[in-house]
Coordinates of C-alpha atoms in Angstrom, one line a residue:
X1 CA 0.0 0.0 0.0
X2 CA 1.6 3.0 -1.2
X3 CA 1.4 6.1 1.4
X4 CA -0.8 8.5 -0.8
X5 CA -3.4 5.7 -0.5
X6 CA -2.7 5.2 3.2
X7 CA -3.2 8.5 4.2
X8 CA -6.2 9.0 2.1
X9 CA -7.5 5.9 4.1
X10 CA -6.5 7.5 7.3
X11 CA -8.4 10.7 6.3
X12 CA -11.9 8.8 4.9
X13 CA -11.2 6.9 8.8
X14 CA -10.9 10.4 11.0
X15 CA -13.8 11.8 8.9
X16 CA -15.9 8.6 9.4
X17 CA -15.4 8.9 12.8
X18 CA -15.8 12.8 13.6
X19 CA -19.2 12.2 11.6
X20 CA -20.3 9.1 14.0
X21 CA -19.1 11.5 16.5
X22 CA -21.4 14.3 15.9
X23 CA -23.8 12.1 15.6
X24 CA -23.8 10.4 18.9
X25 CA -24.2 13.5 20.5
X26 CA -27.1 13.9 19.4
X27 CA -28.9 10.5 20.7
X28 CA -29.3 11.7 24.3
X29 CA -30.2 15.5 23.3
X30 CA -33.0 14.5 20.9
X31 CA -35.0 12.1 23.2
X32 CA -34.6 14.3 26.1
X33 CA -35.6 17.3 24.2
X34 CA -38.8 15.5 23.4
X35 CA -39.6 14.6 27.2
X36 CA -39.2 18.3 27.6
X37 CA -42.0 18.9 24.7
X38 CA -44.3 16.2 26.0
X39 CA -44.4 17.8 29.7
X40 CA -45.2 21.3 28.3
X41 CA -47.8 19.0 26.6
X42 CA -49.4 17.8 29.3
X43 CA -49.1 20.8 31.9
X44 CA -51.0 22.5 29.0
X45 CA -53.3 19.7 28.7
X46 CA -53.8 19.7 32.8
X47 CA -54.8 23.3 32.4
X48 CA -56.8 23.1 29.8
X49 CA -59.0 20.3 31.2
X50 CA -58.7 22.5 34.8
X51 CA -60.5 25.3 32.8
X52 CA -62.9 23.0 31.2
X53 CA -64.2 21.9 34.5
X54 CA -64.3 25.0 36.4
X55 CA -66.2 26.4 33.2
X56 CA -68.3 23.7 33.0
X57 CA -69.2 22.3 36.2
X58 CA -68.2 25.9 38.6
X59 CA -69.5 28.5 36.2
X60 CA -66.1 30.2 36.6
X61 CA -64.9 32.5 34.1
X62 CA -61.5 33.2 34.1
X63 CA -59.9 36.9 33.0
X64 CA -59.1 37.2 29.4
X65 CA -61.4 33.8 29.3
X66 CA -61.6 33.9 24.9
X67 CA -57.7 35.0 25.0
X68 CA -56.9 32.5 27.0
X69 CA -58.5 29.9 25.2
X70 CA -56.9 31.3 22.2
X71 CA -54.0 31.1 23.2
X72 CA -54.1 27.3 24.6
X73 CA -55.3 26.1 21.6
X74 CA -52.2 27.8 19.5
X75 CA -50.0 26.2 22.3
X76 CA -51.2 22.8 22.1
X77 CA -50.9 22.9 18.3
X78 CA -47.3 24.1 18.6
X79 CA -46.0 21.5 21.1
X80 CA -47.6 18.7 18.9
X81 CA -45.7 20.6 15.7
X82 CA -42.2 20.9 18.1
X83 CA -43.2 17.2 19.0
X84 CA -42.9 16.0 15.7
X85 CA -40.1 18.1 14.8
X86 CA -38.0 16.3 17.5
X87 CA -39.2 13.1 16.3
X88 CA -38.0 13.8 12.6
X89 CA -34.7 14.7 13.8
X90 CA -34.4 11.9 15.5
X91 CA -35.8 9.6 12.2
X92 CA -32.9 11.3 10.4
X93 CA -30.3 11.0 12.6
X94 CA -30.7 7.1 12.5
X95 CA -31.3 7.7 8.6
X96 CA -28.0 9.0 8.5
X97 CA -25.9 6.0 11.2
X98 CA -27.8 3.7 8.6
X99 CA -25.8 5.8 5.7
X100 CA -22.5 5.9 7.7
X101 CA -23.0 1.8 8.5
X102 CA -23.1 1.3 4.5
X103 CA -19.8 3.8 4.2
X104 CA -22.6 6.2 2.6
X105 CA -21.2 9.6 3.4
X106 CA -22.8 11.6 1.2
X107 CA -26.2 10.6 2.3
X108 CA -25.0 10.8 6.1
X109 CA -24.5 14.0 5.6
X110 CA -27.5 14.8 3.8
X111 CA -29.6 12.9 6.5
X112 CA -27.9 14.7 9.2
X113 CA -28.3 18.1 8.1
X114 CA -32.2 17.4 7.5
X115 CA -32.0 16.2 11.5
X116 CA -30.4 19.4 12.3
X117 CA -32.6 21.8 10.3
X118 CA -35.5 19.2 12.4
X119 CA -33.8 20.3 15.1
X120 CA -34.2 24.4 14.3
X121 CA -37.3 24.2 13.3
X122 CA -38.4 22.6 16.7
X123 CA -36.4 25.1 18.7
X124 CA -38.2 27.8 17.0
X125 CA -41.6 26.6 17.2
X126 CA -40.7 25.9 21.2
X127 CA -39.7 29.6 21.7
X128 CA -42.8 31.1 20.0
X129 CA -44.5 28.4 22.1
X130 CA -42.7 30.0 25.0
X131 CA -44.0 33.7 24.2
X132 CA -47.5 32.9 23.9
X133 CA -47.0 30.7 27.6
X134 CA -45.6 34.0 29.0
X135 CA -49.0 36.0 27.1
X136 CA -51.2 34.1 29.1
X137 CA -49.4 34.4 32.3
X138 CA -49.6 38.0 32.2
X139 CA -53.9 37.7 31.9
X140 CA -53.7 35.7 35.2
X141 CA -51.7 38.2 36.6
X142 CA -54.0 41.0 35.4
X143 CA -56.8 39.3 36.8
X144 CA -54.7 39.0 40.5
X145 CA -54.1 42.6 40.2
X146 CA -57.8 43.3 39.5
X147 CA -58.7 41.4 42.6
X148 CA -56.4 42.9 44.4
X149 CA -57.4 46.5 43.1
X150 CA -61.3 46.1 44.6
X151 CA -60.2 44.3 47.4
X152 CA -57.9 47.5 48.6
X153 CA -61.2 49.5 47.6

């Protein structure tokens, strides 16, 4: 084996591996990424079923009550779009160890990136997700303030 050949060998080898590498790391952030997503999902769920009953059963109307409802249903629809997100990302990271299994590097690659871009688009939908959580915060604090404005009275 001539030593143009072995060093291109050597190269393919550290490249194989860095890729394996970067892709490992991403086996315990995807899964745990999506347990985060699924407890937003069912705090939100909690709350929403809390709301049902004391609106069905109590008569009780919260602050902001159409706002807030507004804004729960745009939540839940975002966690369950973040949700699958994740789970893409994580389809195309084992897309892409398949690939690097079969020495395919070019679809690795290709695989990993769409797991990444998974990835971004998740992170994205979580933070708007995140705005319209803080949103409805603020009408439950209005409401406390409110209470607390006629109670002083």
């Amino acid at each position: 084996m001539s030593r143009l050949s072995y060093s291109k060998n050597l190269e393919t080898t550290k490249n194989m591996n860095l890729e394996y590498t970067f892709i490992a790391i991403m086996f315990p952030a995807i899964p745990l990424t999506m347990v985060m997503f699924g407890n937003r999902f069912h705090t939100t769920s909690v709350l929403i079923r809390q709301m049902h009953d004391e609106y069905i059963y109590e008569k009780v109307m919260p602050a902001e009550f159409n706002n807030q409802l507004k804004i729960l249903k745009s939540r839940i629809t975002l966690l369950k779009r973040a949700q699958i997100a994740m789970g893409l990302s994580f389809l195309f990271n084992m897309f892409s160890v398949f690939a690097l299994f079969f020495n395919a590097i070019l679809p690795a690659k290709f695989f990993f990136a769409l797991c990444l871009l998974s990835i971004i688009v998740a992170l994205i939908i979580y933070l708007y997700e995140i705005t319209l959580s803080t949103k409805a915060l603020k009408y439950h604090l209005l409401d406390l303030d409110t209470k607390n404005k006629e109670r002083d009275q």
